[in-house]
Amino acid sequence: MSTAAKPINHRAWWLVLPVVLCVAFSSILPLMTVVNYAVQDIISPDRRVFVGTEWFTEALRDTDLHEALWRQIKFSFWVLAIEIPLGIGLSLCMPSKGWKSSATLVIVALSLLIPWNVVGTIWQIFGRSDIGLLGASLAYLGIDYSYAGNANDAWLTVLVMDIWHWTPLVALLAFAGLQSIPDAYYQAAQIDGASRWAVFRYIELPKMRGVLVIAVLLRLMDSFMIYTEPFVLTGGGPGNSTTFLSQYLTQKAVGQFDLGPAAAFSLIYFLIILLLCFVLYNWMQSSRTTHEEPAHGA
Amino acid sequence: MAKIELKLAHSYKPNPQVDADYALQPLDMTFDDGGAYALLGPSGCGKSTMLNVISGLVEPSEGHVLFDGQDVTGLTPQARNIAQVFQFPVIYDTMTVGQNLAFPLRNRGVEKSLITERVNVISEMLGLSSQLDQRAEGLSADAKQKISLGRGLVRDDVSAILFDEPLTVIDPHLKWQLRRKLKEIHHELKLTLIYVTHDQIEALTFADRVVVMSHGKAVQVGTPQELFELPAHTFVGHFIGSPGMNFLPIVVHDSTRIDVLGQTLQWHDTQSKTHATLPAGELTLGIRPEYLSITKQGASNTLSVQIKKIQDLGTYFLVGATIGSHHLKLRLAVDEVLPEVGQTVGLNVINSRTCFYKNEVLVA
Amino acid sequence: MGLELKQISTKVGGHTHLYPLSLSPRTNELTVLLGATLAGKTSLMRVMAGLDSPSSGTVWVDGVDVTGQSVRHRNVAMVYQQFINYPSMTVYDNIASPLRLKGELSENDLDKRVRNIAERLHIDTYLSRLPAELSGGQQQRVALARALVKNAPLTLLDEPLVNLDYKLREELRDELTQLFEAGESTIIYATTEPSEALILGGYTAVLAQGKLLQYGPTREVFHRPINLAVAKAFSDPPLNVIDGQNTAEGILLAAGITLDIKLPAAQLTKDALVTVGLRANAFTLQKTPGSLKLNAEVALTEISGSDTFVHVSTPLGSMVAQVPGVHVIELGARLPIYLQPSLAYVFDQNQILMHAPHDFSTQSFEAVWG
């Protein structure tokens, strides 16, 4: 397919200008402000000292930060490890044609439509042993469960809440991937005598590769930035057992008003996510070009 | 290797009344063990439906499918032990060529050394033995189709191999190589092969016998020679041959006098291949462009036509002539004398190759 | 449209899709672009239409340089392989759309034009249907109607019949030849099949691997290819190629066979190596005057409806013979085939044509070298 340069039309730039100005105003300038804060110590509004990279080194040495980072990595790992296989499994069970298919899609997508703080609130009430269905049932069964008091219970609850909330996204993406597989592959596999597992392993999984990379990318980034749901559910507690990175950052900036270190760390945080995106995106692009068929009729 | 018999009809409507309601009109067909057959016809004629009925992907609404005398109508493709090659290559991307070929045998629990041996034999036959360790997904379309075919051939108990327009995505200059390969394989392995296509070259080259289909009906089953020389139906005359048969409406008065668009010609029954007598009334005359020859206008028993167009097709000339509102085409070899455009000439339409049709069916 | 391409080339990423070439398709005539897949036909058509700018060179229309102009400003119609129609519009609206966009015609005139072209393409009974309800052949006719109704000075067709079954292809091709004879537009038709080029007639430009090899009247390019590459591109079935050597008695081939073709010393030195090209019809199964006998073993017979192509192996190598009629010959059969030397093409060491068969037509060719 020839993609030689199209005749250049400069008028397009003028159309983009308003958007560029808006983005500049709302994102780039504030970002610059953060950079500003990150390299200065603001003792009082009119006394500022340029400290260069001091905040950065302090942030990187902060043990509380290391712990929050470690907690975050563990959380993201478990989220991916459970949600991706679960989502794929769910998509395999979903009917592909007819009214049943549409109905299933709607039901599966319901939890995705709920605002995130409401999700947190739902689970907060759900887990209470006095008025919550889950809490009361567990108490009835004699199981000691308190997400406010027990660190492990809090972890587990936050994890299950996230899985409940976001697995449908993985399932929908995987479902779309499955729909694009031509029938002939299933027929050929049937003729070859392949078992259900072999069909999954050799046909469905390879053909879903593109959408799965998107799913992993989205879930990784989102879970790395998670804030509202755990905040509403546990407030970061008990202690700081469910204080993930973004909450740690907010505590620092808003709670303690340590703008300098907070700004410095938010830049580091931004760069980490940017790096993750970049790596995954490039991997996605390279795996896509190896799959492309040679273009027909140049 | 199996003998396949079809005694069935297929319709998507619950109560088919007329021919048009049927996707496959009632038929009774036998495919002999080890024979190579082609199902040939234009899009929508029902050839893919027939293939799917044979393979088991579609169950016919009426009737039975028999493999070696046993009723397999309710069985899946796997249970019927058939192999199928699709329009586009269907391969397992994550496996190598060798693993792809071994897959059907592994699923059936065949012993490892036997698998390796079989894979080697088949890959040698298909010309893939040097690529056994390469990943299947990076190969060209024709190599992938060979792998698809190979997966069917490795199973030595396969009952029949079915092909659904398999050369569709192959590069034109590689098609003849694959056709040759298929022919060689048939020659060596003597499997029952059934091939669906709309391309007459593929059908006539590949098959011993061709089933020509139109609108859900098997119009004629015959060897390429039979289909060319004696089409049983005007559709076959039209569909086979490049260009197809010429047709002219005629009226037969008694068994020797024929009125062709205002001109009268004589016919003797010794000229006919079937030695039948011509029924009187309105018939259609069919003659292939290859069997027409030009003489002077007014020569005995010739039809006067006007030359409209002459095209140089490199290896022969295609001449277009008109009589009234009807157009005829004829082929002339490169060393024959060419008429001139606009000239009126005599055309030998009545000769030993002329076919006569009543209501589209061959009568003489 | 008087279209002229001067030394245009296209490069994408480090790949050259078209090497510098100049081409002036004959105004208001049909030019066929013939070449294998990926030879550059589509790239060339896109430059002609203005969909792509050439990496170098200029494009001129009626004496005006239009190289940077986008296709929207040029009056061009294009038909693709893939039956492209607006899926949500009826057939009538599809055909009317280019006329409506221009906005020059009254509704009455527009209606007449649409119905006229629909009738000529035999789709007048489907005007109120959606494209999805039509068969492949009918959809392609709608696409053709939409292109032709514009009466654009330049009409481009990129292998428009390749996705149709072969009988439909034959029928549409006949209809197209009739439509093109009206002669009001420069028509460019891309195809991979030599037989299609011959049936359409007109002029042919042969492309191979991004290079323009020859441009001229179709018959001339077929009967007098300027070099071996053109002869190979313009032969179906493939050209039979045999190495030979020029001797005093003629062209000496392997197995001691000599072709009685004597070339003057000015053209070719005495022991020069040559390549002999034989099209499939140079071989016959019956003896003809002047033919040479070869013992052959049959590898495959391909039956194409009206001809049989017999692939044989002979002392001269693997050959393909084209025999009229339907003949079924067993694989591995041994039979004599006869080679007609007067149908041989001889190319020198640089693959330039030295000798071509006697031309049977009574017309003379006009030479327009590309």
Short mmCIF file of N, CA and C in Angstrom, two decimals, chain C residues 282-359:
data_model
loop_
_atom_site.label_atom_id
_atom_site.label_comp_id
_atom_site.label_asym_id
_atom_site.label_seq_id
_atom_site.Cartn_x
_atom_site.Cartn_y
_atom_site.Cartn_z
N ALA C 282 3.53 -21.86 -29.83
CA ALA C 282 4.54 -22.27 -30.80
C ALA C 282 4.65 -23.79 -30.87
N PHE C 283 4.01 -24.47 -29.91
CA PHE C 283 4.05 -25.93 -29.90
C PHE C 283 2.71 -26.50 -30.34
N THR C 284 2.74 -27.59 -31.06
CA THR C 284 1.48 -28.26 -31.45
C THR C 284 1.63 -29.75 -31.24
N LEU C 285 0.50 -30.45 -31.24
CA LEU C 285 0.56 -31.89 -31.11
C LEU C 285 0.62 -32.59 -32.46
N GLN C 286 0.27 -31.83 -33.50
CA GLN C 286 0.34 -32.42 -34.85
C GLN C 286 1.49 -31.79 -35.60
N LYS C 287 2.03 -32.55 -36.53
CA LYS C 287 3.12 -32.02 -37.33
C LYS C 287 2.61 -30.94 -38.27
N THR C 288 3.33 -29.82 -38.32
CA THR C 288 2.99 -28.75 -39.27
C THR C 288 4.22 -28.49 -40.12
N PRO C 289 4.05 -27.89 -41.29
CA PRO C 289 5.22 -27.69 -42.17
C PRO C 289 6.30 -26.87 -41.47
N GLY C 290 7.52 -27.38 -41.52
CA GLY C 290 8.65 -26.64 -40.95
C GLY C 290 8.84 -26.86 -39.48
N SER C 291 8.02 -27.71 -38.85
CA SER C 291 8.15 -27.83 -37.40
C SER C 291 9.19 -28.88 -37.05
N LEU C 292 9.73 -28.76 -35.83
CA LEU C 292 10.74 -29.69 -35.34
C LEU C 292 10.11 -30.60 -34.31
N LYS C 293 10.51 -31.87 -34.34
CA LYS C 293 9.89 -32.81 -33.41
C LYS C 293 10.69 -32.89 -32.13
N LEU C 294 9.99 -32.94 -31.00
CA LEU C 294 10.65 -33.12 -29.72
C LEU C 294 9.94 -34.24 -28.98
N ASN C 295 10.71 -35.07 -28.28
CA ASN C 295 10.08 -36.09 -27.46
C ASN C 295 9.78 -35.51 -26.09
N ALA C 296 8.54 -35.64 -25.69
CA ALA C 296 8.15 -34.96 -24.46
C ALA C 296 7.44 -35.91 -23.51
N GLU C 297 7.55 -35.60 -22.22
CA GLU C 297 6.81 -36.34 -21.20
C GLU C 297 5.88 -35.36 -20.51
N VAL C 298 4.64 -35.74 -20.37
CA VAL C 298 3.64 -34.81 -19.85
C VAL C 298 3.70 -34.71 -18.32
N ALA C 299 3.80 -33.49 -17.81
CA ALA C 299 3.80 -33.30 -16.36
C ALA C 299 2.41 -32.90 -15.87
N LEU C 300 1.64 -32.20 -16.70
CA LEU C 300 0.31 -31.75 -16.29
C LEU C 300 -0.44 -31.24 -17.49
N THR C 301 -1.75 -31.53 -17.57
CA THR C 301 -2.56 -30.87 -18.60
C THR C 301 -3.57 -29.97 -17.90
N GLU C 302 -3.55 -28.69 -18.25
CA GLU C 302 -4.51 -27.75 -17.69
C GLU C 302 -5.54 -27.45 -18.75
N ILE C 303 -6.81 -27.63 -18.39
CA ILE C 303 -7.85 -27.42 -19.39
C ILE C 303 -8.55 -26.11 -19.08
N SER C 304 -8.60 -25.21 -20.05
CA SER C 304 -9.17 -23.92 -19.73
C SER C 304 -10.46 -23.69 -20.48
N GLY C 305 -11.19 -24.72 -20.76
CA GLY C 305 -12.47 -24.50 -21.43
C GLY C 305 -12.35 -24.60 -22.92
N SER C 306 -11.55 -23.72 -23.52
CA SER C 306 -11.42 -23.80 -24.96
C SER C 306 -10.03 -24.21 -25.40
N ASP C 307 -9.09 -24.17 -24.49
CA ASP C 307 -7.72 -24.56 -24.83
C ASP C 307 -7.21 -25.53 -23.79
N THR C 308 -6.19 -26.26 -24.17
CA THR C 308 -5.53 -27.13 -23.20
C THR C 308 -4.09 -26.69 -23.12
N PHE C 309 -3.58 -26.49 -21.92
CA PHE C 309 -2.17 -26.17 -21.74
C PHE C 309 -1.47 -27.42 -21.25
N VAL C 310 -0.53 -27.90 -22.03
CA VAL C 310 0.17 -29.13 -21.66
C VAL C 310 1.55 -28.76 -21.16
N HIS C 311 1.83 -29.11 -19.90
CA HIS C 311 3.16 -28.86 -19.35
C HIS C 311 3.99 -30.11 -19.59
N VAL C 312 5.08 -29.96 -20.32
CA VAL C 312 5.88 -31.14 -20.65
C VAL C 312 7.33 -30.91 -20.28
N SER C 313 8.05 -32.03 -20.13
CA SER C 313 9.50 -31.87 -20.03
C SER C 313 10.10 -32.47 -21.29
N THR C 314 11.00 -31.72 -21.89
CA THR C 314 11.60 -32.11 -23.17
C THR C 314 13.11 -32.03 -23.04
N PRO C 315 13.82 -32.47 -24.07
CA PRO C 315 15.28 -32.32 -24.03
C PRO C 315 15.71 -30.85 -23.91
N LEU C 316 14.81 -29.93 -24.24
CA LEU C 316 15.16 -28.52 -24.14
C LEU C 316 14.76 -27.92 -22.80
N GLY C 317 14.18 -28.71 -21.93
CA GLY C 317 13.75 -28.18 -20.64
C GLY C 317 12.25 -28.30 -20.49
N SER C 318 11.72 -27.67 -19.42
CA SER C 318 10.27 -27.74 -19.20
C SER C 318 9.57 -26.71 -20.08
N MET C 319 8.54 -27.15 -20.76
CA MET C 319 7.83 -26.25 -21.68
C MET C 319 6.34 -26.30 -21.40
N VAL C 320 5.66 -25.26 -21.85
CA VAL C 320 4.20 -25.27 -21.79
C VAL C 320 3.71 -25.12 -23.22
N ALA C 321 2.82 -26.00 -23.65
CA ALA C 321 2.27 -25.92 -25.00
C ALA C 321 0.79 -25.60 -24.91
N GLN C 322 0.32 -24.73 -25.80
CA GLN C 322 -1.11 -24.40 -25.82
C GLN C 322 -1.74 -25.08 -27.02
N VAL C 323 -2.72 -25.92 -26.77
CA VAL C 323 -3.35 -26.68 -27.84
C VAL C 323 -4.84 -26.35 -27.85
N PRO C 324 -5.41 -25.96 -28.99
CA PRO C 324 -6.84 -25.63 -29.00
C PRO C 324 -7.68 -26.87 -28.72
N GLY C 325 -8.82 -26.66 -28.08
CA GLY C 325 -9.73 -27.77 -27.81
C GLY C 325 -9.44 -28.40 -26.46
N VAL C 326 -10.26 -29.37 -26.13
CA VAL C 326 -10.12 -30.05 -24.84
C VAL C 326 -9.48 -31.40 -25.06
N HIS C 327 -8.28 -31.58 -24.50
CA HIS C 327 -7.59 -32.86 -24.63
C HIS C 327 -7.21 -33.34 -23.25
N VAL C 328 -7.56 -34.55 -22.93
CA VAL C 328 -7.17 -35.08 -21.64
C VAL C 328 -6.02 -36.04 -21.85
N ILE C 329 -4.86 -35.66 -21.32
CA ILE C 329 -3.67 -36.49 -21.52
C ILE C 329 -3.19 -36.94 -20.16
N GLU C 330 -2.88 -38.20 -20.03
CA GLU C 330 -2.44 -38.76 -18.75
C GLU C 330 -1.12 -38.17 -18.29
N LEU C 331 -0.99 -38.02 -16.98
CA LEU C 331 0.29 -37.60 -16.41
C LEU C 331 1.32 -38.65 -16.74
N GLY C 332 2.49 -38.21 -17.17
CA GLY C 332 3.56 -39.16 -17.43
C GLY C 332 3.52 -39.76 -18.83
N ALA C 333 2.51 -39.37 -19.62
CA ALA C 333 2.44 -39.92 -20.99
C ALA C 333 3.60 -39.38 -21.81
N ARG C 334 4.09 -40.20 -22.71
CA ARG C 334 5.16 -39.75 -23.59
C ARG C 334 4.61 -39.56 -24.99
N LEU C 335 4.82 -38.36 -25.55
CA LEU C 335 4.36 -38.14 -26.90
C LEU C 335 5.24 -37.10 -27.59
N PRO C 336 5.19 -37.07 -28.91
CA PRO C 336 6.00 -36.05 -29.60
C PRO C 336 5.23 -34.73 -29.63
N ILE C 337 5.95 -33.66 -29.43
CA ILE C 337 5.33 -32.37 -29.70
C ILE C 337 6.18 -31.65 -30.75
N TYR C 338 5.56 -30.73 -31.43
CA TYR C 338 6.21 -30.10 -32.58
C TYR C 338 6.39 -28.63 -32.32
N LEU C 339 7.61 -28.16 -32.54
CA LEU C 339 7.96 -26.78 -32.30
C LEU C 339 8.03 -26.05 -33.63
N GLN C 340 7.38 -24.90 -33.71
CA GLN C 340 7.37 -24.14 -34.95
C GLN C 340 8.38 -23.00 -34.85
N PRO C 341 9.54 -23.11 -35.51
CA PRO C 341 10.59 -22.09 -35.35
C PRO C 341 10.15 -20.71 -35.82
N SER C 342 9.21 -20.67 -36.75
CA SER C 342 8.84 -19.34 -37.25
C SER C 342 8.10 -18.52 -36.21
N LEU C 343 7.73 -19.15 -35.09
CA LEU C 343 7.04 -18.39 -34.04
C LEU C 343 7.98 -18.04 -32.90
N ALA C 344 9.30 -18.15 -33.13
CA ALA C 344 10.24 -17.91 -32.05
C ALA C 344 10.65 -16.45 -32.00
N TYR C 345 10.91 -15.98 -30.78
CA TYR C 345 11.48 -14.65 -30.56
C TYR C 345 12.94 -14.87 -30.14
N VAL C 346 13.83 -14.05 -30.65
CA VAL C 346 15.23 -14.19 -30.26
C VAL C 346 15.68 -12.91 -29.58
N PHE C 347 16.31 -13.07 -28.41
CA PHE C 347 16.81 -11.93 -27.65
C PHE C 347 18.31 -12.07 -27.49
N ASP C 348 19.04 -10.95 -27.55
CA ASP C 348 20.49 -11.05 -27.42
C ASP C 348 20.89 -11.14 -25.95
N GLN C 349 22.24 -11.06 -25.70
CA GLN C 349 22.71 -11.22 -24.32
C GLN C 349 22.14 -10.19 -23.38
N ASN C 350 21.83 -9.01 -23.89
CA ASN C 350 21.26 -7.97 -23.04
C ASN C 350 19.74 -8.04 -23.01
N GLN C 351 19.21 -9.13 -23.52
CA GLN C 351 17.77 -9.38 -23.51
C GLN C 351 16.98 -8.44 -24.41
N ILE C 352 17.64 -7.82 -25.36
CA ILE C 352 16.93 -6.96 -26.30
C ILE C 352 16.45 -7.82 -27.47
N LEU C 353 15.28 -7.47 -28.00
CA LEU C 353 14.71 -8.25 -29.08
C LEU C 353 15.52 -8.12 -30.36
N MET C 354 15.87 -9.26 -30.93
CA MET C 354 16.62 -9.25 -32.19
C MET C 354 15.73 -9.72 -33.34
N HIS C 355 14.81 -10.61 -33.04
CA HIS C 355 14.03 -11.21 -34.11
C HIS C 355 12.67 -11.60 -33.57
N ALA C 356 11.62 -11.26 -34.33
CA ALA C 356 10.27 -11.64 -33.91
C ALA C 356 9.59 -12.40 -35.04
N PRO C 357 8.58 -13.20 -34.70
CA PRO C 357 7.90 -13.97 -35.74
C PRO C 357 7.28 -13.05 -36.79
N HIS C 358 7.07 -13.60 -37.94
CA HIS C 358 6.44 -12.86 -39.01
C HIS C 358 5.04 -12.44 -38.56
N ASP C 359 4.77 -11.19 -38.72
CA ASP C 359 3.49 -10.68 -38.25
C ASP C 359 2.40 -10.97 -39.27
#
